[in-house]
Short mmCIF file of C-alpha atoms and ligand atoms in Angstrom, two decimals:
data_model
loop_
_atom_site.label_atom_id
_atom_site.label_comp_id
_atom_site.label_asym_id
_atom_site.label_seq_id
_atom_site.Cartn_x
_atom_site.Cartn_y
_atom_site.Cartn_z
CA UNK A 1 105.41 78.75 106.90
CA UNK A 2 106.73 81.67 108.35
CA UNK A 3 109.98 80.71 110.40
CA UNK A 4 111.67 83.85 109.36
CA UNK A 5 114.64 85.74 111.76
CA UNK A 6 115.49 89.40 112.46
CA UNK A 7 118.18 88.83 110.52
CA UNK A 8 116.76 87.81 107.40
CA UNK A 9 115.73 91.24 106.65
CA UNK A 10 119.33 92.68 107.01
CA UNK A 11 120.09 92.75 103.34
CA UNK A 12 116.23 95.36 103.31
CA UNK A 13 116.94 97.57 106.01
CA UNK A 14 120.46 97.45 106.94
CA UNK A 15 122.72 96.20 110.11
CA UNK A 16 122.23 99.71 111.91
CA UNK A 17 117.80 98.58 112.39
CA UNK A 18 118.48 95.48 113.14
CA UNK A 19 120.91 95.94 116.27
CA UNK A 20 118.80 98.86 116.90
CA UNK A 21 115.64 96.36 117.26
CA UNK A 22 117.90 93.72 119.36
CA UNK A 23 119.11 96.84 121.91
CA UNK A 24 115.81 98.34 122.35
CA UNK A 25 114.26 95.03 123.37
CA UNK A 26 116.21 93.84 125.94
CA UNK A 27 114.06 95.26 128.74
CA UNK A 28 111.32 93.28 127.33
CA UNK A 29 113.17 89.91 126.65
CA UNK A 30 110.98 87.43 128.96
CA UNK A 31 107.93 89.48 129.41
CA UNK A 32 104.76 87.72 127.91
CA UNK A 33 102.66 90.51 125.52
CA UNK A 34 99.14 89.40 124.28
CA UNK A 35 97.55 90.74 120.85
CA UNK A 36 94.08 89.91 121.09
CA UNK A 37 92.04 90.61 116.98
CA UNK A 38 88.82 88.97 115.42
CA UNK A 39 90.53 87.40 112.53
CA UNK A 40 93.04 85.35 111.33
CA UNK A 41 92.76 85.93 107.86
CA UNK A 42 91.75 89.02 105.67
CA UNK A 43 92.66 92.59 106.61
CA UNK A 44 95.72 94.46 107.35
CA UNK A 45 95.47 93.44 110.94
CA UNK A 46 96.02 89.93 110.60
CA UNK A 47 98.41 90.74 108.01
CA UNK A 48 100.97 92.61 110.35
CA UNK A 49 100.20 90.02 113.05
CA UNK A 50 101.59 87.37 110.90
CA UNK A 51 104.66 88.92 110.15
CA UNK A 52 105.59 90.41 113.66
CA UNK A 53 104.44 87.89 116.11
CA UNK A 54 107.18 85.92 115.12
CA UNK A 55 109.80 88.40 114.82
CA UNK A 56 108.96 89.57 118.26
CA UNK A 57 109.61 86.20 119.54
CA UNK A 58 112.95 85.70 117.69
CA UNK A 59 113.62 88.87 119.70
CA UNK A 60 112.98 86.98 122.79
CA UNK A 61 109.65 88.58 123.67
CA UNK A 62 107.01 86.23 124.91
CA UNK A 63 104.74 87.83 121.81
CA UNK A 64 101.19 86.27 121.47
CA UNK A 65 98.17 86.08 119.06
CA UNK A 66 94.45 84.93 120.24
CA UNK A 67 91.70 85.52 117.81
CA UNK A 68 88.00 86.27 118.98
CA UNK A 69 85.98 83.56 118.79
CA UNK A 70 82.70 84.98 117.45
CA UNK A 71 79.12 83.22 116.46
CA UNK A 72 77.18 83.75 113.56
CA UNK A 73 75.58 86.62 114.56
CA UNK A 74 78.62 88.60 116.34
CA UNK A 75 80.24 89.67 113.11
CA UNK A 76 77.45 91.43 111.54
CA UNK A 77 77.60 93.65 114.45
CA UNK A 78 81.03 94.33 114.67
CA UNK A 79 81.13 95.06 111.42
CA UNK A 80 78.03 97.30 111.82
CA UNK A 81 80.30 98.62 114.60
CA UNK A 82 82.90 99.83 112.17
CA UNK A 83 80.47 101.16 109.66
CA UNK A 84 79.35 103.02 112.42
CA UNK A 85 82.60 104.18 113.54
CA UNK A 86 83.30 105.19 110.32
CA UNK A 87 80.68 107.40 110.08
CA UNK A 88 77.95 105.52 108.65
CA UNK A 89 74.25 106.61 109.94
CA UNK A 90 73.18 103.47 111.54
CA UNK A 91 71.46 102.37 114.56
CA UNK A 92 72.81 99.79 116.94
CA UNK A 93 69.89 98.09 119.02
CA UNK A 94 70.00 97.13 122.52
CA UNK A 95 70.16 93.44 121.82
CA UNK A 96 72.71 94.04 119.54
CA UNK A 97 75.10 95.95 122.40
CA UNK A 98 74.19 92.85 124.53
CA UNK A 99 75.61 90.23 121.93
CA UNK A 100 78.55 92.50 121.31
CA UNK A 101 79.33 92.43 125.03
CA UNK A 102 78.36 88.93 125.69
CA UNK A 103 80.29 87.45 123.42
CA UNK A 104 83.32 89.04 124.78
CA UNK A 105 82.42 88.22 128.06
CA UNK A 106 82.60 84.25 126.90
CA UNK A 107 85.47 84.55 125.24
CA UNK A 108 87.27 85.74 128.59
CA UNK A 109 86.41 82.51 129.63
CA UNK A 110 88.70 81.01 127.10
CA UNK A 111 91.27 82.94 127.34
CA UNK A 112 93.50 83.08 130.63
CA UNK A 113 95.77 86.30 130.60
CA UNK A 114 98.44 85.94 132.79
CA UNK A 115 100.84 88.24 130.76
CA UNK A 116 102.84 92.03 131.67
CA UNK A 117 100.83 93.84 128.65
CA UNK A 118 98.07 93.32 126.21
CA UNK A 119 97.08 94.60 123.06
CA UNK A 120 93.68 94.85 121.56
CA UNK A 121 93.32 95.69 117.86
CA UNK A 122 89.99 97.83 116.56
CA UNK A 123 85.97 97.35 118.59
CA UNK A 124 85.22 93.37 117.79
CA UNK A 125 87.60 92.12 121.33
CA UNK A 126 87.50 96.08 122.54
CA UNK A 127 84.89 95.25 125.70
CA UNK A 128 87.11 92.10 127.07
CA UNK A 129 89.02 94.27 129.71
CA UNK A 130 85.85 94.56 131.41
CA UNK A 131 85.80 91.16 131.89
CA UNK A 132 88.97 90.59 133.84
CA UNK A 133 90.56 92.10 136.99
CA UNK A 134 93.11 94.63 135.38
CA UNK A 135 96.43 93.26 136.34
CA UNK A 136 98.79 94.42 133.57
CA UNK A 137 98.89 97.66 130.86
CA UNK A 138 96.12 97.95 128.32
CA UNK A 139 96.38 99.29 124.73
CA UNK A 140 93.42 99.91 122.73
CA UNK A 141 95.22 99.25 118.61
CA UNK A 142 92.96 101.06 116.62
CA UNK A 143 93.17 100.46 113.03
CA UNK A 144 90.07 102.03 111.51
CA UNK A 145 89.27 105.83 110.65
CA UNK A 146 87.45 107.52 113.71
CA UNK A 147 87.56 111.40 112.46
CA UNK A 148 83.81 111.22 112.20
CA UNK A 149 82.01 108.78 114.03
CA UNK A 150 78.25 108.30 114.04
CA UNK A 151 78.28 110.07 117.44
CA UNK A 152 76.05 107.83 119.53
CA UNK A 153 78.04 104.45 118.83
CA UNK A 154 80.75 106.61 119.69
CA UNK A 155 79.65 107.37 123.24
CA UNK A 156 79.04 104.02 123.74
CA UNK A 157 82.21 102.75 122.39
CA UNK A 158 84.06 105.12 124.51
CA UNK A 159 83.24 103.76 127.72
CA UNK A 160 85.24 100.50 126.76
CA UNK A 161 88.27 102.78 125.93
CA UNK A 162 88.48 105.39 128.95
CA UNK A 163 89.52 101.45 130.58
CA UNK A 164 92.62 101.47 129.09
CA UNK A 165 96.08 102.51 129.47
CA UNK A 166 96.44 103.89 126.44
CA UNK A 167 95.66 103.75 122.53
CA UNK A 168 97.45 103.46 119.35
CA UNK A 169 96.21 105.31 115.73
CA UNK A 170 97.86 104.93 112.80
CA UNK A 171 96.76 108.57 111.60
CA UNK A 172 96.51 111.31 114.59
CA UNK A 173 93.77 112.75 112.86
CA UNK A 174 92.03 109.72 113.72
CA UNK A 175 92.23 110.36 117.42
CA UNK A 176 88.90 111.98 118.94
CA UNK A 177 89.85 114.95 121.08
CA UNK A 178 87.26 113.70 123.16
CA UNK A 179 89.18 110.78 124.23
CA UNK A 180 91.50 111.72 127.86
CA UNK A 181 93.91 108.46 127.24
CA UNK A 182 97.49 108.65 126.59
CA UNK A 183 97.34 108.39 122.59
CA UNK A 184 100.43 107.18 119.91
CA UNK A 185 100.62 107.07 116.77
CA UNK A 186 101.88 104.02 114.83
CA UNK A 187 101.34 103.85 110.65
CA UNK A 188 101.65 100.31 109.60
CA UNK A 189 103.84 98.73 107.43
CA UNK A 190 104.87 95.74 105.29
CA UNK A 191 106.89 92.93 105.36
CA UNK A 192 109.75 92.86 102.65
CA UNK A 193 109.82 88.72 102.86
CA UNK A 194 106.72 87.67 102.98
CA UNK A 195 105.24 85.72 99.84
CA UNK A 196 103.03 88.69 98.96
CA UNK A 197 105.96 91.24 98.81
CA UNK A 198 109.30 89.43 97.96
CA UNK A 199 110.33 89.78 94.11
CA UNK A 200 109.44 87.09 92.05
CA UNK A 201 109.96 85.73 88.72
CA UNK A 202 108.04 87.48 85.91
CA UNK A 203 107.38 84.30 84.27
CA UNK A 204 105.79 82.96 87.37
CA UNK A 205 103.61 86.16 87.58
CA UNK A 206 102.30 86.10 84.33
CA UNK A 207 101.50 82.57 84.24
CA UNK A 208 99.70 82.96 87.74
CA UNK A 209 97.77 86.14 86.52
CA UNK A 210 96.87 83.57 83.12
CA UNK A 211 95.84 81.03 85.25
CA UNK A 212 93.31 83.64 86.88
CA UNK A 213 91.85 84.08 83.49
CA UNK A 214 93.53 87.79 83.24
CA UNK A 215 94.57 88.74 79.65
CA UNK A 216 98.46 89.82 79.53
CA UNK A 217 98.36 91.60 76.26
CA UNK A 218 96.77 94.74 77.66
CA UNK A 219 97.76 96.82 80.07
CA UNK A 220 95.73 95.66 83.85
CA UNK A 221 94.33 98.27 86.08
CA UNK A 222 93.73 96.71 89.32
CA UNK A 223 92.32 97.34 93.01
CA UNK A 224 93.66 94.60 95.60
CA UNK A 225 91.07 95.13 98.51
CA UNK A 226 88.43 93.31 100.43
CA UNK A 227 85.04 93.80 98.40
CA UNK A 228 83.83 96.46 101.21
CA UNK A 229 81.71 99.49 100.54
CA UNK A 230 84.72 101.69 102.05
CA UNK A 231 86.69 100.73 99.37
CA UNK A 232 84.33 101.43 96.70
CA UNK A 233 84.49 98.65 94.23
CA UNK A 234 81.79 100.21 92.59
CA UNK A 235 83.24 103.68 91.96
CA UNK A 236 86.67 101.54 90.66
CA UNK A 237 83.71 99.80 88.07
CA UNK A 238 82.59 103.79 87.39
CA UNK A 239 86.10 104.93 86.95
CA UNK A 240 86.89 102.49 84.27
CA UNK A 241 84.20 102.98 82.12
CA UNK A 242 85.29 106.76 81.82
CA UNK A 243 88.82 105.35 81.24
CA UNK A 244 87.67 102.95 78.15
CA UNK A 245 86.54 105.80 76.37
CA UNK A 246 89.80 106.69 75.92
CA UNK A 247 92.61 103.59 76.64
CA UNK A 248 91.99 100.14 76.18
CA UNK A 249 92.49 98.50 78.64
CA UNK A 250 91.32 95.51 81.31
CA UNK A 251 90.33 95.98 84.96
CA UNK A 252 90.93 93.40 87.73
CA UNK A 253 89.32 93.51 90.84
CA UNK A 254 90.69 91.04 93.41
CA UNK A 255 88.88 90.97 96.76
CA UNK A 256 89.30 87.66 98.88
CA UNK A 257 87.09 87.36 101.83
CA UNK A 258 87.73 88.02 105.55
CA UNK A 259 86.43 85.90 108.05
CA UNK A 260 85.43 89.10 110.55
CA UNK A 261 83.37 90.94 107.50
CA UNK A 262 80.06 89.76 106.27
CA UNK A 263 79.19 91.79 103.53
CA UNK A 264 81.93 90.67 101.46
CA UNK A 265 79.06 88.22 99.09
CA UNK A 266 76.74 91.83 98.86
CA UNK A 267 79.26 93.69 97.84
CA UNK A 268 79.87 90.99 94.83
CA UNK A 269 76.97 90.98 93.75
CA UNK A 270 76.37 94.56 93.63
CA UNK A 271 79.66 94.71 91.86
CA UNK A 272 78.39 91.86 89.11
CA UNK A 273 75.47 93.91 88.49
CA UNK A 274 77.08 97.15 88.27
CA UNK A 275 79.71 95.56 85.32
CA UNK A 276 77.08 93.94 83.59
CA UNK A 277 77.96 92.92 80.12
CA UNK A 278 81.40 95.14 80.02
CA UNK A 279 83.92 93.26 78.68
CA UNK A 280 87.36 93.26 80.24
CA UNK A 281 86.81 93.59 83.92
CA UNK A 282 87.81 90.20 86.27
CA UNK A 283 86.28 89.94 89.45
CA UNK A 284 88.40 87.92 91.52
CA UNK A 285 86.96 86.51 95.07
CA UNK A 286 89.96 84.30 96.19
CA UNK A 287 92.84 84.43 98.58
CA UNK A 288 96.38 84.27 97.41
CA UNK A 289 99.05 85.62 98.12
CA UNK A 290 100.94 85.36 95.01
CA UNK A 291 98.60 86.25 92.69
CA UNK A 292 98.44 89.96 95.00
CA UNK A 293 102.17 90.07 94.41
CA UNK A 294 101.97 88.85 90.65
CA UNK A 295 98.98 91.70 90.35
CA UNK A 296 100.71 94.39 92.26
CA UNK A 297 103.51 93.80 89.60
CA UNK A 298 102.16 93.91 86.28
CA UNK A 299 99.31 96.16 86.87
CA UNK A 300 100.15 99.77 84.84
CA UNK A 301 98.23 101.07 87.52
CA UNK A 302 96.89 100.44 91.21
CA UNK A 303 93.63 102.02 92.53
CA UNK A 304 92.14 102.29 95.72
CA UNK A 305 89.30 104.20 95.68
CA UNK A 306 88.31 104.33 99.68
CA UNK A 307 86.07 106.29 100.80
CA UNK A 308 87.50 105.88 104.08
CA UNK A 309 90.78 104.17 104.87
CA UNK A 310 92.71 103.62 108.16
CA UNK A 311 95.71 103.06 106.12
CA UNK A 312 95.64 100.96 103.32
CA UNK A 313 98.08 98.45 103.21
CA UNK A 314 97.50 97.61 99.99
CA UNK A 315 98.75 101.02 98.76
CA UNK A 316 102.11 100.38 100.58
CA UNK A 317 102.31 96.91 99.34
CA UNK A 318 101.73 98.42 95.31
CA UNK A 319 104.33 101.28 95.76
CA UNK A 320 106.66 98.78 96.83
CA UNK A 321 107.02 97.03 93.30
CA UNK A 322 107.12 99.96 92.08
CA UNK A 323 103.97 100.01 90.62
CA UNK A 324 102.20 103.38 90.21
CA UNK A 325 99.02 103.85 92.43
CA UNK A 326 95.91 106.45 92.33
CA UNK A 327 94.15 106.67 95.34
CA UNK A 328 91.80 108.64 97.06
CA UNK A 329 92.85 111.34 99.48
CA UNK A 330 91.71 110.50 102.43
CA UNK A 331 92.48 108.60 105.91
CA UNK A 332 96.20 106.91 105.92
CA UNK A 333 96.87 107.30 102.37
CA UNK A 334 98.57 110.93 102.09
CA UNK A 335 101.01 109.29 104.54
CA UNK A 336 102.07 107.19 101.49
CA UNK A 337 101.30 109.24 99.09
CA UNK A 338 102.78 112.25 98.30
CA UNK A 339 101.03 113.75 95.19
CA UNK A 340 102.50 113.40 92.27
CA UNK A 341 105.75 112.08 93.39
CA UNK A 342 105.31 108.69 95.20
CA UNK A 343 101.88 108.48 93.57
CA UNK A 344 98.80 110.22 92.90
CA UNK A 345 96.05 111.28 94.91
CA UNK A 346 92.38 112.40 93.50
CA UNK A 347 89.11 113.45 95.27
CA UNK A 348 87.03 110.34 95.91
CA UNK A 349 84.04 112.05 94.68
CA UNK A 350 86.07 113.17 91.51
CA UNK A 351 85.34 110.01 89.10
CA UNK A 352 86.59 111.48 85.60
CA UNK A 353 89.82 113.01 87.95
CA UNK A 354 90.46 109.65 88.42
CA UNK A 355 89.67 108.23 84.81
CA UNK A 356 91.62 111.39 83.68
CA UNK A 357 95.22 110.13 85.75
CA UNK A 358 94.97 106.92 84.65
CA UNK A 359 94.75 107.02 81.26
CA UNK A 360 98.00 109.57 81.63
CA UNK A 361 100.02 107.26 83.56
CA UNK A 362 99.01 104.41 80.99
CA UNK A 363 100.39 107.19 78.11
CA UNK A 364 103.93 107.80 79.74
CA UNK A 365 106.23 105.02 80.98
CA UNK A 366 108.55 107.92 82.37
CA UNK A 367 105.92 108.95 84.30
CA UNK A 368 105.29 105.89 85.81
CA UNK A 369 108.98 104.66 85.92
CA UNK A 370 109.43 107.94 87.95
CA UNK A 371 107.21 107.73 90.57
CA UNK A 372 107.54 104.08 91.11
CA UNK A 373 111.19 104.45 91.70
CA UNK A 374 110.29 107.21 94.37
CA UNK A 375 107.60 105.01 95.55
CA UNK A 376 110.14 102.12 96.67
CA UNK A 377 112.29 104.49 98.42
CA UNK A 378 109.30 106.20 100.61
CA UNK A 379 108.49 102.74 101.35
CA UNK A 380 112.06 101.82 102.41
CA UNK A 381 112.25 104.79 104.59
CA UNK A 382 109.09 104.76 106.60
CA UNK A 383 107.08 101.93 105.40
CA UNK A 384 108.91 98.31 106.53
CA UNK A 385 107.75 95.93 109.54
CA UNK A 386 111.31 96.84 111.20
CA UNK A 387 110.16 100.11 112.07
CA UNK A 388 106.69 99.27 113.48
CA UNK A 389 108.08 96.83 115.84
CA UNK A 390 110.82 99.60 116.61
CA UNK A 391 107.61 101.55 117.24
CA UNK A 392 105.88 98.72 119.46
CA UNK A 393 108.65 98.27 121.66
CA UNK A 394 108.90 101.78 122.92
CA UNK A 395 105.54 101.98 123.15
CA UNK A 396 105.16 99.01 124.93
CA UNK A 397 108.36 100.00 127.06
CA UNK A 398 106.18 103.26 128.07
CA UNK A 399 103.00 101.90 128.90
CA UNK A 400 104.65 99.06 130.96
CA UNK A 401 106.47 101.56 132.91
CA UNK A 402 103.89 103.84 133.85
CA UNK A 403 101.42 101.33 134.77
CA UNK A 404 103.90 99.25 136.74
CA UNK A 405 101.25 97.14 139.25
CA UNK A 406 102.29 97.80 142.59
CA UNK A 407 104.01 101.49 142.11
CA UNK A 408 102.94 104.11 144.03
N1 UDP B 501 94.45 91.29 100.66
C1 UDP B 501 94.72 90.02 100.21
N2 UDP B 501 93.92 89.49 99.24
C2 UDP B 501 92.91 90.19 98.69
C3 UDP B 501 92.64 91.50 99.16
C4 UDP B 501 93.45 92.03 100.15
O1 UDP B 501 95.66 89.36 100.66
O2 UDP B 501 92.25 89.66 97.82
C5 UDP B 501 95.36 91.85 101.68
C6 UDP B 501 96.17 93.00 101.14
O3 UDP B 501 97.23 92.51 100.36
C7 UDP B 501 96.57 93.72 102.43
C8 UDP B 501 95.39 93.46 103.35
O4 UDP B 501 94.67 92.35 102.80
O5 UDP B 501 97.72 93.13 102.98
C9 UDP B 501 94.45 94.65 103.40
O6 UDP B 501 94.95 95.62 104.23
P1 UDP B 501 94.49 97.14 104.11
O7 UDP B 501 95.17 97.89 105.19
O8 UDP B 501 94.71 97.63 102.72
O9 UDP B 501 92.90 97.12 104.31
P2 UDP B 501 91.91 96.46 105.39
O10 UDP B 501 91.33 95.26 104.69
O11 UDP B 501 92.70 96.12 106.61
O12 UDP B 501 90.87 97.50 105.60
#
């Protein structure tokens, strides 16, 4: 259960954030705010939605949470959608446009919005405000990485957006210069006290990483991350051959499903085939919590090997125990990342680069006692829930404000 308060995370970020986050909401205490997303589980979105809906509500902001209610076939397009989006050469059909839209026309049947702002996160719920008189502000959340779009679902896609007030990126190179609306910039963050990112007992870790069949006598190279083709599973599988040639040692990949993707079972399969009879790789296809904390812990290293990323929570969440992580330099990740001090960061195309920094880091504990210690601190600094809903609250503040109904 998460009944947590503001003040809970004093002893994390101090007294001076957390009257900061009490002053700065005042003007909102009372007003009713509606996040609208397509899941409630899996992804970074529903992630940060867990943790701050609450938080906004111990602040006395009426904060809210509805989750798209899709059919079978919605999700496969949405998530065709953000392959699209992210560049991917596909085609999306007429019919498929129409189920997109439809859908979202039903589900503004179910859902009554009465409230002074709302807040839709990424393209599943993105054509809803054309399905209700606009009454309030708009913001269009978007989490993914838009630098190169397949231009024609772009153009489509666009015509949703120009509706709204304005939009939020977590990277500004994500935001087209095509696109007129007012645009802000928000990196996410992670929660300090949440299950997945609160210290816990070594003994407990190790017997939860035992009891997921993961040998603790060598050293565990992991990637935590939805088994996606953005996040390359299969290059991690590539990567760690090249690195047994020279360190033994065991890869774990842990990938629970999310109810908005489909192509999580493909992926797994493809993933199965590419290990084939390679001994010491775990393929783990369940959700917990604390065995991504207990992971994120003892792993010697953390990879994630996207080929695209919007952020990449799961880097923040590693850096935070301290744990160092190799990642691919691209989308939200050099935010986190600063090369060879808070981490590493390698070509995604560069497989034996890679293979090459791992096996280093597993080869010198400074090393990685170094970095990790860095790691923490960029995390503290820039990286905590606090400060996104420090960043929500102006935002919202703004956009309220300049769309006031009724102002002339
Ligand atoms: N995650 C998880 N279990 C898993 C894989 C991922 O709980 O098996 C979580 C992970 O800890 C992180 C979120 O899902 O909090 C993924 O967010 P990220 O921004 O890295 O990627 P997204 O899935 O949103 O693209």
């Amino acid at each position: 259960m998460n009944g947590r308060k503001i003040e809970d995370y004093r002893g994390v970020v101090g007294d001076k954030v957390i009257a900061l986050l009490f002053k700065e909401s005042t003007p909102l205490r009372g007003k009713r705010l509606l996040n609208v997303n397509s899941t409630y589980m899996g992804g970074g979105v529903a992630e940060m939605l867990w943790s701050t809906v609450p938080l906004m509500n111990d602040l006395g902001i009426e904060y809210g949470w509805r989750v798209i209610h899709g059919t079978a076939d919605f999700f496969p397009i949405t998530k065709k959608w953000h392959n699209a989006l992210q560049g991917e050469d596909v085609e999306i059909t007429e019919h498929e446009k129409k189920v997109y839209t439809e859908i979202n026309q039903l589900f503004s049947r179910f859902t009554h919005i009465k409230h002074d702002a709302i807040i839709v996160h990424d393209p599943q719920p993105l054509p809803l405000i054309s399905f209700y008189p606009k009454r309030q502000s708009w913001i269009w959340r978007c989490h993914i990485d838009l630098s190169t779009p397949n231009r024609d679902a772009w153009e489509y896609i666009k015509k949703f957006i120009l509706r709204y007030d304005s939009t939020v990126f977590s990277v500004d190179k994500f935001a087209q210069s095509d696109l007129p609306n007012e645009k802000f910039l928000i990196p996410p963050a992670i929660d300090p006290m949440t299950l997945k990112n609160r210290k816990m007992d070594r003994k407990e870790q190790e017997e939860i990483l035992k009891d997921f069949g993961v040998d603790l006598q060598k050293p565990i190279i992991s990637q935590i991350s939805r088994f996606d083709k953005w996040k390359d599973p299969l290059g991690v599988v590539k990567i760690f051959k090249e690195v047994k040639k020279n360190a033994d040692a065991q890869l774990v990949l842990l990938g629970a499903p999310a109810t908005d993707d489909p192509e999580g079972e493909q992926i797994y399969h493809q993933i199965v085939e590419e290990v084939g009879d390679m001994k010491d790789v775990t393929l783990i296809n369940q959700q917990s919590d604390r065995l991504v904390n207990s992971l994120q812990s003892l792993s010697k290293v953390v990879v994630q090997k996207s080929l695209r990323e919007g952020f990449g929570l799961t880097v923040t969440e590693a850096l935070w125990k301290q744990t160092p992580v190799v990642a691919s330099d691209v989308g939200g990740i050099p935010l986190q990342i600063k090369d060879g001090e808070t981490g590493f960061l390698e070509d995604p195309e560069d497989y034996e680069g890679f293979a090459r920094r791992i096996v280093e880091i597993l080869e010198d504990d400074a090393l990685a006692a170094n970095v990790g210690e860095k790691a923490k601190e960029h995390v503290r600094n820039n990286f905590l829930i606090t400060r996104v809903m420090l960043d929500w609250i102006q935002q919202i503040k703004t956009v309220i404000r300049s769309t006031r109904v009724g102002f002339l």
